[in-house]
Coordinates of C-alpha atoms in Angstrom, one line a residue:
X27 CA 8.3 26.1 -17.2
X28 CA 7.6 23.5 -20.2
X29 CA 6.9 20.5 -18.2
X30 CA 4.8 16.9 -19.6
X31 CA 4.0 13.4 -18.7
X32 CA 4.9 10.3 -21.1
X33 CA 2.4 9.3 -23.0
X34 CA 3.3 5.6 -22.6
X35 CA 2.8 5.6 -18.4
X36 CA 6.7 4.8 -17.1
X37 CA 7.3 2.7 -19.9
X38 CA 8.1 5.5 -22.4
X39 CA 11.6 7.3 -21.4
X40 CA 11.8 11.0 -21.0
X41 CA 11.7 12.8 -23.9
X42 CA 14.5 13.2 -25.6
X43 CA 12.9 16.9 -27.1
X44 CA 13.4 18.4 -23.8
X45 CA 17.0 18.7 -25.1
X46 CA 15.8 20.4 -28.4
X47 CA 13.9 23.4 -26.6
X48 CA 15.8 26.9 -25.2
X49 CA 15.0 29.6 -23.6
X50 CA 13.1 28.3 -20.8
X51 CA 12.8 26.3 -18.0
X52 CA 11.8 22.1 -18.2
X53 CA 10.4 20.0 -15.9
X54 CA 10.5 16.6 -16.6
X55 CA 7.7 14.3 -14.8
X56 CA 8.2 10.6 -14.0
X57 CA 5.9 7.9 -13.0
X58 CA 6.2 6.5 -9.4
X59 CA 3.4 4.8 -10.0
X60 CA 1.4 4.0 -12.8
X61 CA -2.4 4.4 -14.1
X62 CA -2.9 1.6 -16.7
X63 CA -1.1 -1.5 -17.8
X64 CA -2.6 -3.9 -20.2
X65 CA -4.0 -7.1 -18.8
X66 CA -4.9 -5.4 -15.3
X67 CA -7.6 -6.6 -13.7
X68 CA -9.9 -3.3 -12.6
X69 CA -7.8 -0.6 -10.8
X70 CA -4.0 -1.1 -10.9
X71 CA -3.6 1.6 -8.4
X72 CA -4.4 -1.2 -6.0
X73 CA -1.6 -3.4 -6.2
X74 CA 2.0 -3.3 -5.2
X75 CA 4.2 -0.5 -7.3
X76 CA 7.5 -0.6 -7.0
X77 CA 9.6 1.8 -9.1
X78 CA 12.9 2.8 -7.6
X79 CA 15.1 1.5 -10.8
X80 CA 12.8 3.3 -13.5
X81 CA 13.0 6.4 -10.9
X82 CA 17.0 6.6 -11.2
X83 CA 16.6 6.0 -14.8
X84 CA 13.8 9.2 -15.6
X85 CA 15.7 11.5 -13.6
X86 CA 19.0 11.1 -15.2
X87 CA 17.9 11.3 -18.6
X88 CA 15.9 14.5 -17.1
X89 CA 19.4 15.8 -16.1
X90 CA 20.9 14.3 -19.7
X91 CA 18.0 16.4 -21.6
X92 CA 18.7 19.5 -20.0
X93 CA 15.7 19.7 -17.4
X94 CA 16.3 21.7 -14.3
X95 CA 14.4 19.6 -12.1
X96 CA 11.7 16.6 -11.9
X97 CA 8.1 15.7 -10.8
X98 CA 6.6 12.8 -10.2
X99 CA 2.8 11.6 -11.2
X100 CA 1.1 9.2 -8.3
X101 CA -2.1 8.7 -6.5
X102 CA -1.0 6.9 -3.5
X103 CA 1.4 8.1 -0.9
X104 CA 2.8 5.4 1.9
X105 CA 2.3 2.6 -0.8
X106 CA 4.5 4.4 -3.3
X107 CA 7.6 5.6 -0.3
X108 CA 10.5 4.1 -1.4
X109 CA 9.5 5.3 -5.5
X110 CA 9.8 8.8 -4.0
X111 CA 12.9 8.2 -1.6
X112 CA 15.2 7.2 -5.1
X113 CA 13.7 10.4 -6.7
X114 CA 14.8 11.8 -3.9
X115 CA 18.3 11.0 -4.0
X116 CA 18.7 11.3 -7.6
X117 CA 17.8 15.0 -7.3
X118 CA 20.3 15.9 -4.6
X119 CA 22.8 13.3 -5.8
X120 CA 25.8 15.4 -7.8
X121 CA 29.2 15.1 -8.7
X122 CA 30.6 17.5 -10.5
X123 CA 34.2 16.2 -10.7
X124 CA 33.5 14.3 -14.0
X125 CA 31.8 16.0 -17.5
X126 CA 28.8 14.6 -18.7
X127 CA 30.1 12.5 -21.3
X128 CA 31.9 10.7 -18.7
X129 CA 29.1 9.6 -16.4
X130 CA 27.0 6.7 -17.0
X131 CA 23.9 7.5 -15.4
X132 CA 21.9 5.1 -16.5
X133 CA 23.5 2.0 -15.6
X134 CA 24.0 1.8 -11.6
X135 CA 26.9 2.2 -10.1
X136 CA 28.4 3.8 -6.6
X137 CA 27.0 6.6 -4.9
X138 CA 29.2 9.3 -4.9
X139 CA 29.2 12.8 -2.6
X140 CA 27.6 15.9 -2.9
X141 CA 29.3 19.2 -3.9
X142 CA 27.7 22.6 -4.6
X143 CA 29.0 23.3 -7.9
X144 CA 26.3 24.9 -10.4
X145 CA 27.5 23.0 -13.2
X146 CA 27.5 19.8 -11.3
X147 CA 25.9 16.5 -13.0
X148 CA 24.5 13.8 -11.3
X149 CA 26.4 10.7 -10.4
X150 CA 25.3 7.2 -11.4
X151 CA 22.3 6.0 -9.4
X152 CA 23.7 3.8 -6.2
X153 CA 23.3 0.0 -7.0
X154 CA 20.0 -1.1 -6.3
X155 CA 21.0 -3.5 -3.4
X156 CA 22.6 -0.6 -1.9
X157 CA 19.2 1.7 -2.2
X158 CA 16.9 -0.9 -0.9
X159 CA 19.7 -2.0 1.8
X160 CA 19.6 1.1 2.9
X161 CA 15.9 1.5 3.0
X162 CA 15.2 -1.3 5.0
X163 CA 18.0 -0.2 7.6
X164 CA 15.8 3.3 8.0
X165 CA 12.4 1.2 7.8
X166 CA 12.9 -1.7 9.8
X167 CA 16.1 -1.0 11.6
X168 CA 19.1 -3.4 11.8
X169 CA 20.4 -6.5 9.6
X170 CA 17.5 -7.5 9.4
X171 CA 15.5 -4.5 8.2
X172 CA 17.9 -4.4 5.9
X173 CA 18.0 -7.8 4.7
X174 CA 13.7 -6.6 4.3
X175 CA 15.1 -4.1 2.0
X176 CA 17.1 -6.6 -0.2
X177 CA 13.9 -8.8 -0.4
X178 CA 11.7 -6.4 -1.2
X179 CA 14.1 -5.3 -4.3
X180 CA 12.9 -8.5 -5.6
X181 CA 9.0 -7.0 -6.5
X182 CA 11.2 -3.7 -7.6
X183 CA 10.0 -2.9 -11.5
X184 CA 7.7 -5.9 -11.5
X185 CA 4.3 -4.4 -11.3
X186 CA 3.4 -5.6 -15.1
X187 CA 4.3 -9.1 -14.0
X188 CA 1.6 -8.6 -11.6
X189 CA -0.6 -7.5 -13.9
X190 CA 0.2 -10.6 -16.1
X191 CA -1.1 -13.3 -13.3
X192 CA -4.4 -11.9 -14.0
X193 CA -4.9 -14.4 -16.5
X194 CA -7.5 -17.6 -16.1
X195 CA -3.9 -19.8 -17.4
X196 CA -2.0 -18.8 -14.1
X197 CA -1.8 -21.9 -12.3
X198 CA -1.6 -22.1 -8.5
X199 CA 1.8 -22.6 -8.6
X200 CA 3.2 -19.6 -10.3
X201 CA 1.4 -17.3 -7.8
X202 CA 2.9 -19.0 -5.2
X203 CA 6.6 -18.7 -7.1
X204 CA 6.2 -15.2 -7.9
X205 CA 5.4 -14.3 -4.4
X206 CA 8.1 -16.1 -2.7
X207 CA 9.7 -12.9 -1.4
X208 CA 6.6 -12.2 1.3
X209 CA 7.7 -15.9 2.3
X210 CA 10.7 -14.5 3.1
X211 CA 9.5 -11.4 4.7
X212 CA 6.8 -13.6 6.4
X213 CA 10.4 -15.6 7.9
X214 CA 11.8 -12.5 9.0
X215 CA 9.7 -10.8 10.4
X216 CA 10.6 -12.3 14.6
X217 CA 13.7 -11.0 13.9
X218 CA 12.2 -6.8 13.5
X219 CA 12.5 -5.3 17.1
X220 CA 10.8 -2.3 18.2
X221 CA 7.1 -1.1 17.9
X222 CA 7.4 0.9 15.5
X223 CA 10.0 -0.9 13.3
X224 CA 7.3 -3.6 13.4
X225 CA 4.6 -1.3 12.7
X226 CA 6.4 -0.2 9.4
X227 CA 7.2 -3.7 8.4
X228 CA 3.7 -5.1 9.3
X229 CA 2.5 -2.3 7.0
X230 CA 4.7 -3.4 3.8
X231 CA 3.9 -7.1 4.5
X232 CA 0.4 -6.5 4.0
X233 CA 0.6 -4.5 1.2
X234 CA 2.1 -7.5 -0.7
X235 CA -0.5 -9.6 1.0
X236 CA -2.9 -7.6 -0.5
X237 CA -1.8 -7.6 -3.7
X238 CA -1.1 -11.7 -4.0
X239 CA -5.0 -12.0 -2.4
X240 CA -6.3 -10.3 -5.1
X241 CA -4.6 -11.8 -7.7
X242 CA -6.2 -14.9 -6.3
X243 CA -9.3 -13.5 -5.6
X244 CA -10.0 -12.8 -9.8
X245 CA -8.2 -16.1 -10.5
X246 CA -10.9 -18.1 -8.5
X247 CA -13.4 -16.0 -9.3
X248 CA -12.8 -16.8 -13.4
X249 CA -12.3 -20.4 -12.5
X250 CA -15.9 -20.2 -11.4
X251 CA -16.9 -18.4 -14.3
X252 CA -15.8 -21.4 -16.1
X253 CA -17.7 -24.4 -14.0
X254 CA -20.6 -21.9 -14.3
X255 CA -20.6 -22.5 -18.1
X256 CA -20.3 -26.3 -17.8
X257 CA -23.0 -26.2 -15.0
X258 CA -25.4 -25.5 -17.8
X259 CA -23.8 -27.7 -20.6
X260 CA -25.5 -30.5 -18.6
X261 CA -28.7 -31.6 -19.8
X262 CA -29.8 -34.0 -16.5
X263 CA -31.1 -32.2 -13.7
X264 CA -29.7 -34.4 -10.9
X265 CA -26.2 -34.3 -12.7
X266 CA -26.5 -30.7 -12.8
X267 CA -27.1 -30.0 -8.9
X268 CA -24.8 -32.8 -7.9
X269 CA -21.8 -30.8 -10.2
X270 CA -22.9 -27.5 -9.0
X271 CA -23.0 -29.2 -5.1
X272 CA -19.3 -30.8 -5.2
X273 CA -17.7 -28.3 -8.3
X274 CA -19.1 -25.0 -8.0
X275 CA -20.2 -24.7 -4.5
X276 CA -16.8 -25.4 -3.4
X277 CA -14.9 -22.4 -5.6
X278 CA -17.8 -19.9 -4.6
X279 CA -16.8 -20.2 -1.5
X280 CA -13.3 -20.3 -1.8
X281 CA -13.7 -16.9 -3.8
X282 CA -15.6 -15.4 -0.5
X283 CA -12.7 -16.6 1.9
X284 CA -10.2 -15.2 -1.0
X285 CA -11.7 -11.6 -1.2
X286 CA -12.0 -11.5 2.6
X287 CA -8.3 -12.3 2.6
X288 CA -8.2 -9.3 0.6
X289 CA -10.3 -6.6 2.2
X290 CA -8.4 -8.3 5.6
X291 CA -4.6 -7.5 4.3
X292 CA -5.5 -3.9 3.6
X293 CA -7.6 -3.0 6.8
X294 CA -4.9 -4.1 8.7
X295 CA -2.2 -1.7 6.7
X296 CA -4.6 1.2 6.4
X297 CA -3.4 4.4 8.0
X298 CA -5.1 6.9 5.6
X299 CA -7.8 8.1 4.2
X300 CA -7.1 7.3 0.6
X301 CA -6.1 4.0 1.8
X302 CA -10.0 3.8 3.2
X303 CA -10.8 5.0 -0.6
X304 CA -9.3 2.0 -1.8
X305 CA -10.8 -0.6 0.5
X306 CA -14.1 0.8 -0.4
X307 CA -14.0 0.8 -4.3
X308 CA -12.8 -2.9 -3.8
X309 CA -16.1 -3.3 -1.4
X310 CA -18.2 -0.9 -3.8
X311 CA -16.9 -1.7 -7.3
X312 CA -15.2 -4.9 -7.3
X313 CA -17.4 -7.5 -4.9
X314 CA -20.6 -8.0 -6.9
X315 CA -18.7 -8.4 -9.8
X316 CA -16.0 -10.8 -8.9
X317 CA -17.8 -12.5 -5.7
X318 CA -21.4 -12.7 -6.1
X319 CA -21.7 -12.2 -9.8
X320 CA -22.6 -16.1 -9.9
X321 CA -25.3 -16.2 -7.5
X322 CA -28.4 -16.3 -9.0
X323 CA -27.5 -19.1 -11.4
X324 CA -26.4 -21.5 -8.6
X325 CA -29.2 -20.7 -6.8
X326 CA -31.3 -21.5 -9.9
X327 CA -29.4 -24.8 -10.8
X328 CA -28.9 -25.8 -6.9
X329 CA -33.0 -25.3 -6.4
X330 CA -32.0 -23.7 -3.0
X331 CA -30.2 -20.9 -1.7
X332 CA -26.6 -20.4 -1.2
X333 CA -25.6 -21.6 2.5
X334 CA -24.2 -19.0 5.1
X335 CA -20.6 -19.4 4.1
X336 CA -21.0 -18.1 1.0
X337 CA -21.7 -14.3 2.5
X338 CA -18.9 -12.4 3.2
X339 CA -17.6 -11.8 6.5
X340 CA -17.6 -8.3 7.7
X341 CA -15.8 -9.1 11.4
X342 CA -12.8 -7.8 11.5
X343 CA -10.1 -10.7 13.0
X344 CA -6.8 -8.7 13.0
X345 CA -4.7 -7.2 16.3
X346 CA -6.6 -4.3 18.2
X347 CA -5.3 -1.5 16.7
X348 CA -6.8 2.5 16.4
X349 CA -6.9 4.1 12.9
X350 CA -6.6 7.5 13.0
X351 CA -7.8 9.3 10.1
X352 CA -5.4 12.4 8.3
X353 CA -3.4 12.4 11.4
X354 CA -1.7 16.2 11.3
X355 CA 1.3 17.2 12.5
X356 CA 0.7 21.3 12.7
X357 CA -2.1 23.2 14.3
X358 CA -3.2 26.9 14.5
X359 CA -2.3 28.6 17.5
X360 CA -5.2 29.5 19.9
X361 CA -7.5 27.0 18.0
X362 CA -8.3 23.4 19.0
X363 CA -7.3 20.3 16.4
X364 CA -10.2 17.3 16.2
X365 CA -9.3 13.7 15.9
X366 CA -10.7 11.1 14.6
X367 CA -9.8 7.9 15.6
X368 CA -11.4 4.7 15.1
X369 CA -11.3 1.1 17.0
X370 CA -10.8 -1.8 15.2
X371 CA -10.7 -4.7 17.1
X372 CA -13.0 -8.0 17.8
X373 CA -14.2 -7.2 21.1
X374 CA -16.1 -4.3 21.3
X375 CA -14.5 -0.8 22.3
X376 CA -15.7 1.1 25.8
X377 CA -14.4 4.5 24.9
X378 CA -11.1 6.3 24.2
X379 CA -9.0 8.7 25.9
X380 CA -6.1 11.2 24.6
X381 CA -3.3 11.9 27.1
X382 CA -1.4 15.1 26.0
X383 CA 0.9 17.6 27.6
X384 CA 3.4 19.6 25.8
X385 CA 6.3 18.0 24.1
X386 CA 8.7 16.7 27.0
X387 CA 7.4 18.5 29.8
X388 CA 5.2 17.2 33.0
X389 CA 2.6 15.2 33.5
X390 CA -0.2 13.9 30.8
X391 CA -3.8 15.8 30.8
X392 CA -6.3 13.5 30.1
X393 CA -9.4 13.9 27.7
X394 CA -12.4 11.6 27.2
X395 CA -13.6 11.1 23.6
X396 CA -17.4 11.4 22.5
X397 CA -18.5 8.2 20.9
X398 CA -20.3 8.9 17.4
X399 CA -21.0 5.7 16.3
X400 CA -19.9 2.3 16.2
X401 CA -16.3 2.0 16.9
X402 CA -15.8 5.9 15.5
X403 CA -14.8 8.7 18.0
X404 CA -14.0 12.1 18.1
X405 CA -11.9 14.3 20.9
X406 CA -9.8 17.6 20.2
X407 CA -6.7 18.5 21.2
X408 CA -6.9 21.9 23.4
X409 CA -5.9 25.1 22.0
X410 CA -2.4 26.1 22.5
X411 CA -0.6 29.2 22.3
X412 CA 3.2 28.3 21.2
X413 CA 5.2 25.1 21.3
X414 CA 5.1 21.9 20.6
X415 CA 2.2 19.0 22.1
X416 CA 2.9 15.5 22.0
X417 CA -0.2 13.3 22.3
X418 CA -1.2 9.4 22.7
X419 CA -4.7 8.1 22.4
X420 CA -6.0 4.6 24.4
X421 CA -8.7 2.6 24.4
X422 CA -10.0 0.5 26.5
X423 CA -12.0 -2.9 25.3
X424 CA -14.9 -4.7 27.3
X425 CA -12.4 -7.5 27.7
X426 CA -10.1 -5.6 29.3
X427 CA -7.3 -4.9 26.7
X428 CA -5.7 -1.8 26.6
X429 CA -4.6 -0.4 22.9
X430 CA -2.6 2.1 22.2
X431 CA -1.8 5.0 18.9
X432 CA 0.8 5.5 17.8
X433 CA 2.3 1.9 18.2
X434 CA 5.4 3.6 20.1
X435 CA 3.3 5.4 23.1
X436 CA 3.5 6.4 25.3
X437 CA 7.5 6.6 25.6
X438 CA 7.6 8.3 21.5
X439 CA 4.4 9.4 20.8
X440 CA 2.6 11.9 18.1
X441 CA 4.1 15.4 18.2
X442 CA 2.0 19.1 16.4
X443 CA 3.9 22.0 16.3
X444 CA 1.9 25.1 17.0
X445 CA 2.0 27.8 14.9

């Protein structure tokens, strides 16, 4: 198969020479999420990506050039869901009772049924309040999960507005306009019932969290760039510290409170270990040179060192929650499966147990975990020979709370299929 990416990210179309070439197959191969966009600050594989329209769009002009099928480029997974949902449905999405010529498949319409016709064209992509309604009902569950949906339309294609706010012009006030859907999802969210619906919506809410804290973050961080620079424009000593004490001090630390608000809104939707990868290059490549990249001149002009508040805080302040790392859902027959879960949680964790039994049938065997360090344990699930196991884990804090994984246990809890 001939198969490329665009050259231009997602903001070149497919290529209309896929149409020109015969005689073999063609693989089209969209971007759910991009790499680069001008005016990003650092990675822009850590902020929100939302691509459902532009996936419609590349997979019908795919179909329109002749490719038998699509791909899609990415790095993340969870973060990039409903991008791969609408590729989804584009690609089992057919009706062949109209020709080609007939069809409008780039401009949205209904969604139309499926037929098994081989010469069958796809149908315009559903409207885009009908996708995202739709979504949100399977997300979040009732009106209003999918009332979520329709909200969360409104970041849909907007990931190089994003990227604009990165800009030392962007005022407070057009960050807080352009995120004024998470107000909305902020609103909504006492009406999501269920565990698990809540877990889900939780999850997307701090994913835009995340991405509006760290627009903030390099805003605040530029604005104390700036003072920096007029810090040393002044000639008096006295007037120097006493602008560096009521000017500078006050942004540095708003910058540590911001990129704690950061690293904070994606702990607490983390449920991978590429997630993990990104809170540690923010941690690792981004901290020194947006938080603390100032500190040695206003220690120099202060004349003492920066105060406690300035260090970033490493406690984590969220809900008691385990993070289980590359959670599978198969294991070999005959062989055990490790787990690895970890505790987050304020007051410290006393040790985990996993309760397991196979799927639907008697009581729960209990395991203890071995503790490796910190909040980090370790237990395995026993061998099996056939079936299916379902499995919850619980720990126990010194305070006396009880947490359990998944968010559903232990009435639906995490199933492996042996084979």
């Amino acid at each position: 198969p001939a198969s490329s990416i665009n050259p231009d990210l997602g903001r070149s179309p497919i290529e209309k020479q896929y149409g020109e070439m015969t005689g073999r197959p063609k693989w089209a191969i969209g971007w759910a999420e991009d790499d680069g966009t001008a005016g990003a600050a650092c990675c822009t594989c850590l902020d929100l990506q939302l691509w459902v329209a532009r996936m419609f769009r590349d997979s019908s002009d795919a179909f329109r050039h002749g490719c038998e099928g699509m791909m899609a480029i990415h790095w993340r997974t969870a973060a990039i869901a409903p991008n791969i949902t609408a590729m989804v449905q584009a690609g089992w999405n057919y009706d062949g009772s109209k020709s080609e010529k007939d069809q409008a498949p780039s401009s949205p319409g209904s969604r139309n049924s499926t037929n098994g016709k081989a010469n069958a064209v796809p149908s315009a992509p559903p409207a885009l309040d009908a996708f995202w309604t739709d979504w949100g009902l399977g997300m979040f569950g009732g009106d209003a999960g999918a009332e979520a949906g329709r909200i969360m339309k409104e970041f849909d294609g907007k990931h190089p507005a994003i990227n604009s706010l990165y800009d030392l012009k962007t005022t407070d006030g057009q960050i807080t306009e352009f995120f004024a859907p998470l107000r909305k999802m902020e609103s909504l969210r006492s009406r999501i019932q269920g565990a698990g619906n809540l877990e889900r919506y939780d999850y997307w809410l701090n994913q835009i969290r995340a991405t509006r804290a760290r627009v903030q973050t390099w805003i605040l961080a530029g604005r104390l760039a700036a003072r920096i620079v007029a810090a040393k424009g002044i000639k008096e000593t006295e007037a120097k510290r006493r602008f560096v004490r009521d000017q500078v001090l006050p942004l540095r630390l708003a910058v540590a409170r911001s990129h704690e608000e950061t690293i904070a809104a994606f702990v607490n939707c983390a449920k991978s270990p590429g997630e993990l990868g990104v809170i540690s290059h923010i941690e690792y490549g981004v901290r020194d040179r947006l938080v603390s990249a100032q500190d040695a001149a206003i220690k120099e002009m202060l004349g003492k060192p920066l105060p406690s508040e300035a260090t970033v805080s490493t406690a984590y302040r969220g809900i008691p929650r385990i993070f289980v790392s590359a959670k599978c859902t198969q294991m070999n027959a005959g062989e055990p499966q490790e787990i690895r879960a970890f505790v987050l949680s304020g007051p410290k964790c006393i040790g985990v147990t996993l309760h397991c039994r196979s799927l639907g049938e008697g009581a729960f065997t209990k395991v203890v975990s071995t503790h490796r360090a910190r909040q980090a344990y370790r237990v395995a699930l026993p061998a099996q020979s056939q079936g299916a196991v379902e499995y919850y884990l619980e720990a126990e804090l010194d305070d006396g709370q009880k947490v359990l994984w998944p968010a559903t246990a232990p009435s639906l809890n995490q199933t492996v299929v042996v084979w």
